[in-house]
Short mmCIF file of C-alpha atoms in Angstrom, two decimals:
data_model
loop_
_atom_site.label_atom_id
_atom_site.label_comp_id
_atom_site.label_asym_id
_atom_site.label_seq_id
_atom_site.Cartn_x
_atom_site.Cartn_y
_atom_site.Cartn_z
CA MET P 1 163.47 -36.24 -56.38
CA ALA P 2 167.08 -35.10 -56.95
CA ARG P 3 166.75 -35.30 -60.74
CA THR P 4 163.51 -33.31 -60.58
CA VAL P 5 165.24 -30.53 -58.60
CA VAL P 6 168.15 -30.38 -61.06
CA PHE P 7 165.81 -30.37 -64.06
CA PHE P 8 163.77 -27.56 -62.47
CA LEU P 9 166.92 -25.46 -61.89
CA PHE P 10 168.11 -26.08 -65.45
CA MET P 11 164.75 -24.95 -66.87
CA ILE P 12 164.89 -21.76 -64.79
CA ALA P 13 168.36 -20.94 -66.11
CA THR P 14 167.33 -21.69 -69.70
CA LEU P 15 164.11 -19.65 -69.53
CA THR P 16 165.95 -16.73 -67.93
CA LEU P 17 168.73 -16.53 -70.54
CA ALA P 18 166.70 -17.46 -73.63
CA PRO P 19 164.89 -14.06 -73.98
CA VAL P 20 168.21 -12.24 -73.69
CA MET P 21 169.77 -14.37 -76.43
CA ALA P 22 166.70 -13.90 -78.61
CA GLY P 23 166.88 -10.13 -78.13
CA ALA P 24 170.52 -10.06 -79.09
CA GLU P 25 169.88 -12.08 -82.26
CA THR P 26 166.93 -9.82 -83.21
CA ALA P 27 169.08 -6.72 -82.77
CA ALA P 28 171.77 -8.25 -84.97
CA LYS P 29 169.24 -9.01 -87.72
CA SER P 30 167.83 -5.50 -87.47
CA ALA P 31 171.29 -4.03 -87.84
CA ALA P 32 171.94 -6.24 -90.87
CA THR P 33 168.67 -5.04 -92.49
CA THR P 34 169.66 -1.41 -91.92
CA ASP P 35 172.97 -2.08 -93.60
CA THR P 36 171.39 -3.37 -96.83
CA LYS P 37 169.39 -0.14 -97.16
CA ALA P 38 172.29 2.27 -96.45
CA PRO P 39 173.01 4.64 -99.36
CA ALA P 40 176.43 4.51 -101.08
CA SER P 41 177.55 7.97 -99.96
CA LYS P 42 179.47 9.75 -97.21
CA ALA P 43 176.43 9.36 -95.01
CA GLY P 44 176.40 5.73 -96.01
CA GLU P 45 180.02 5.32 -94.91
CA ASP P 46 179.19 6.83 -91.52
CA THR P 47 176.23 4.51 -91.23
CA GLN P 48 178.47 1.59 -92.11
CA LYS P 49 180.91 2.55 -89.36
CA GLN P 50 178.09 2.87 -86.86
CA TYR P 51 176.78 -0.47 -88.03
CA ASP P 52 180.21 -2.08 -87.59
CA VAL P 53 180.43 -0.68 -84.05
CA LYS P 54 176.97 -2.02 -83.20
CA ILE P 55 177.79 -5.40 -84.69
CA LYS P 56 180.99 -5.57 -82.65
CA GLN P 57 179.09 -4.64 -79.48
CA LEU P 58 176.46 -7.27 -80.22
CA GLU P 59 179.12 -9.89 -80.83
CA GLU P 60 180.73 -9.01 -77.50
CA ASN P 61 177.35 -9.19 -75.75
CA ILE P 62 176.58 -12.54 -77.34
CA THR P 63 180.00 -13.85 -76.32
CA GLN P 64 179.38 -12.73 -72.73
CA LEU P 65 175.94 -14.36 -72.75
CA LYS P 66 177.40 -17.60 -74.04
CA GLU P 67 179.98 -17.51 -71.24
CA LYS P 68 177.21 -16.94 -68.68
CA ILE P 69 175.23 -19.85 -70.12
CA PHE P 70 178.31 -22.05 -70.00
CA ARG P 71 178.99 -21.11 -66.37
CA SER P 72 175.32 -21.71 -65.48
CA LYS P 73 175.40 -25.15 -67.08
CA SER P 74 178.63 -25.92 -65.25
CA ARG P 75 177.08 -24.94 -61.91
CA LEU P 76 174.02 -27.06 -62.68
CA LEU P 77 176.21 -30.06 -63.47
CA VAL P 78 178.08 -29.60 -60.19
CA LEU P 79 174.78 -29.25 -58.34
CA GLN P 80 173.41 -32.35 -60.04
CA GLU P 81 176.49 -34.36 -59.13
CA THR P 82 176.35 -33.12 -55.53
CA ILE P 83 172.67 -33.99 -55.12
CA LEU P 84 172.96 -37.40 -56.74
CA LYS P 85 176.03 -38.26 -54.68
CA GLY P 86 174.24 -37.19 -51.52
CA VAL P 87 171.30 -39.43 -52.35
CA ILE P 88 173.01 -42.42 -53.88
CA ALA P 89 176.28 -42.57 -51.95
CA GLY P 90 174.99 -41.18 -48.66
CA ALA P 91 172.82 -42.66 -45.96
CA LYS P 92 169.87 -41.48 -43.93
CA ALA P 93 168.29 -42.35 -40.61
CA VAL P 94 164.78 -41.81 -39.29
CA VAL P 95 163.79 -42.53 -35.69
CA TYR P 96 160.26 -43.07 -34.41
CA HIS P 97 159.12 -43.06 -30.80
CA GLU P 98 156.06 -44.73 -29.27
CA ASP P 99 154.89 -45.14 -25.68
CA GLN P 100 153.11 -48.50 -25.36
CA LEU P 101 152.76 -48.45 -21.58
CA GLY P 102 150.14 -45.90 -20.61
CA GLY P 103 147.67 -46.98 -17.96
CA LEU P 104 149.45 -46.80 -14.62
CA TYR P 105 152.52 -45.23 -16.22
CA TYR P 106 152.72 -41.59 -17.23
CA LEU P 107 155.65 -40.68 -19.48
CA GLU P 108 157.09 -37.53 -17.91
CA SER P 109 159.92 -36.90 -20.35
CA VAL P 110 161.95 -38.42 -23.16
CA ALA P 111 165.33 -37.56 -24.67
CA TYR P 112 167.22 -39.00 -27.65
CA TYR P 113 170.92 -38.85 -28.52
CA LEU P 114 172.61 -39.97 -31.71
CA ASP P 115 176.32 -40.72 -31.33
CA GLY P 116 176.29 -38.66 -28.14
CA ASN P 117 174.63 -35.63 -29.72
CA PRO P 118 171.11 -34.57 -28.62
CA ILE P 119 168.55 -34.92 -31.40
CA TYR P 120 165.26 -34.73 -29.50
CA GLY P 121 163.99 -33.89 -26.03
CA ARG P 122 160.57 -33.15 -24.58
CA THR P 123 158.77 -33.01 -21.27
CA ASN P 124 155.15 -34.10 -21.16
CA GLU P 125 153.78 -30.95 -19.55
CA ASN P 126 150.91 -30.52 -22.00
CA GLY P 127 150.18 -34.18 -22.63
CA GLU P 128 151.98 -34.14 -25.98
CA LEU P 129 153.62 -37.53 -25.37
CA LYS P 130 150.45 -39.51 -25.84
CA PRO P 131 150.55 -43.28 -25.23
CA GLY P 132 150.04 -45.39 -28.33
CA GLU P 133 150.89 -42.52 -30.67
CA GLU P 134 153.87 -42.90 -32.99
CA MET P 135 155.90 -39.77 -33.61
CA GLN P 136 159.05 -39.02 -35.54
CA VAL P 137 161.93 -37.74 -33.42
CA TYR P 138 164.69 -37.65 -36.03
CA ASP P 139 165.08 -37.45 -39.81
CA GLY P 140 168.52 -36.66 -41.18
CA ASN P 141 171.56 -37.72 -43.17
CA VAL P 142 174.23 -39.84 -41.48
CA ASN P 143 177.55 -41.29 -42.52
CA PRO P 144 177.50 -44.93 -43.62
CA GLY P 145 178.58 -47.23 -40.80
CA ASN P 146 177.67 -47.97 -37.20
CA HIS P 147 175.83 -45.44 -35.04
CA MET P 148 174.63 -45.49 -31.44
CA LEU P 149 171.17 -44.33 -30.48
CA THR P 150 170.61 -43.56 -26.80
CA VAL P 151 167.21 -42.95 -25.25
CA TYR P 152 166.21 -41.72 -21.80
CA MET P 153 162.63 -42.09 -20.54
CA ILE P 154 161.14 -41.18 -17.18
CA TYR P 155 157.83 -42.75 -16.17
CA ARG P 156 155.76 -41.73 -13.17
CA GLY P 157 153.07 -43.82 -11.51
CA GLN P 158 149.49 -42.58 -11.79
CA SER P 159 146.37 -44.19 -10.39
CA SER P 160 143.25 -43.11 -8.55
CA VAL P 161 142.90 -46.65 -7.14
CA PHE P 162 146.44 -47.66 -6.17
CA SER P 163 147.58 -44.59 -4.30
CA TYR P 164 150.90 -46.20 -3.33
CA ILE P 165 152.22 -45.89 -6.89
CA GLU P 166 151.53 -42.18 -7.09
CA GLY P 167 154.81 -40.33 -7.30
CA ILE P 168 156.95 -43.41 -8.05
CA ARG P 169 159.36 -42.54 -10.83
CA VAL P 170 161.07 -45.07 -13.08
CA LYS P 171 164.11 -43.90 -15.00
CA LEU P 172 165.11 -45.81 -18.13
CA LYS P 173 168.23 -45.61 -20.26
CA ALA P 174 168.86 -47.81 -23.28
CA ASN P 175 171.44 -47.91 -26.07
CA TYR P 176 171.03 -49.35 -29.54
CA VAL P 177 173.66 -49.72 -32.26
CA PHE P 178 172.47 -49.74 -35.85
CA LYS P 179 174.32 -49.77 -39.15
CA ALA P 180 173.59 -47.18 -41.82
CA GLU P 181 174.11 -48.45 -45.35
CA GLU P 182 175.00 -46.38 -48.41
CA GLY P 183 172.02 -45.45 -50.53
CA LYS P 184 169.61 -46.67 -47.84
CA VAL P 185 167.36 -45.18 -45.21
CA THR P 186 167.61 -46.85 -41.80
CA ARG P 187 164.36 -46.67 -39.88
CA VAL P 188 164.64 -47.24 -36.14
CA ASP P 189 161.51 -47.78 -34.04
CA VAL P 190 161.82 -47.20 -30.29
CA LYS P 191 159.04 -48.26 -27.94
CA GLY P 192 158.50 -48.03 -24.22
CA PHE P 193 156.73 -51.27 -23.24
CA ASP P 194 155.73 -53.48 -20.33
CA LYS P 195 158.48 -56.07 -20.10
CA GLY P 196 157.49 -57.64 -16.78
CA GLY P 197 153.72 -58.09 -16.87
CA VAL P 198 151.25 -57.56 -14.03
CA THR P 199 153.05 -60.01 -11.70
CA ALA P 200 156.31 -58.05 -11.73
CA GLN P 201 157.16 -55.21 -9.39
CA PHE P 202 155.90 -51.83 -10.53
CA GLU P 203 159.40 -50.36 -10.89
CA LYS P 204 160.66 -53.30 -12.98
CA ARG P 205 157.91 -53.48 -15.55
CA PRO P 206 158.85 -50.58 -17.89
CA GLY P 207 161.39 -51.34 -20.61
CA VAL P 208 162.64 -50.09 -23.97
CA LYS P 209 162.78 -52.11 -27.16
CA PHE P 210 164.26 -51.29 -30.55
CA ASP P 211 163.62 -52.45 -34.08
CA SER P 212 165.24 -51.36 -37.34
CA ASN P 213 164.90 -51.99 -41.05
CA TYR P 214 166.21 -50.59 -44.31
CA LEU P 215 164.28 -48.65 -46.92
CA ASP P 216 165.16 -47.23 -50.32
CA PHE P 217 165.21 -43.44 -50.66
CA THR P 218 162.21 -43.76 -52.96
CA GLU P 219 160.25 -45.55 -50.21
CA ILE P 220 160.83 -43.10 -47.39
CA GLY P 221 158.02 -40.81 -48.53
CA THR P 222 155.42 -43.55 -48.14
CA THR P 223 156.59 -46.59 -46.23
CA ALA P 224 158.46 -44.77 -43.50
CA ASN P 225 155.57 -42.53 -42.56
#
């Protein structure tokens, strides 16, 4: 991906400057042709002087164009190095959320923090936090090393049969430390699940579990989705 971007930028710079260079070379050839046909007279001397001035101007223009091309190539090389370093030497993290409870439990809200910084938050006012549906809550670059992911979930009881659970709210908080490796994408899956089973108290059944694995940058476009 990074090499494709750099190649694309290089082609744009080349295609933009090529017509200008070609025009300068054509003008130089045209001036040279005019010179061969100039008569050997006073008028010819004036024409020669004008020709010399034009040639000097063209040489200066060509020199300036070459300097622009050189600077463009230099910027492209810096850009290429920056992109490749960001991909190869950097690290990335993606976080996926899934509510596996459902049923008697309605997920009211969820919030995610990475190293203490908020990265995602949503209340389930419009039913957007659907049970059993996996959704991505974070996709970004991180520094190699250990990171802490913190999640808050609030479940509310819902049932037309067991009226006593209506309005009961269960607040969950869980932390998870994962290690980001250079040149790798760390995928973290977070799931709200039933940890107690039907025999456990209603308030003690909801729980949070984490799972993580590493992917190559080339895999993130397919495997991680």
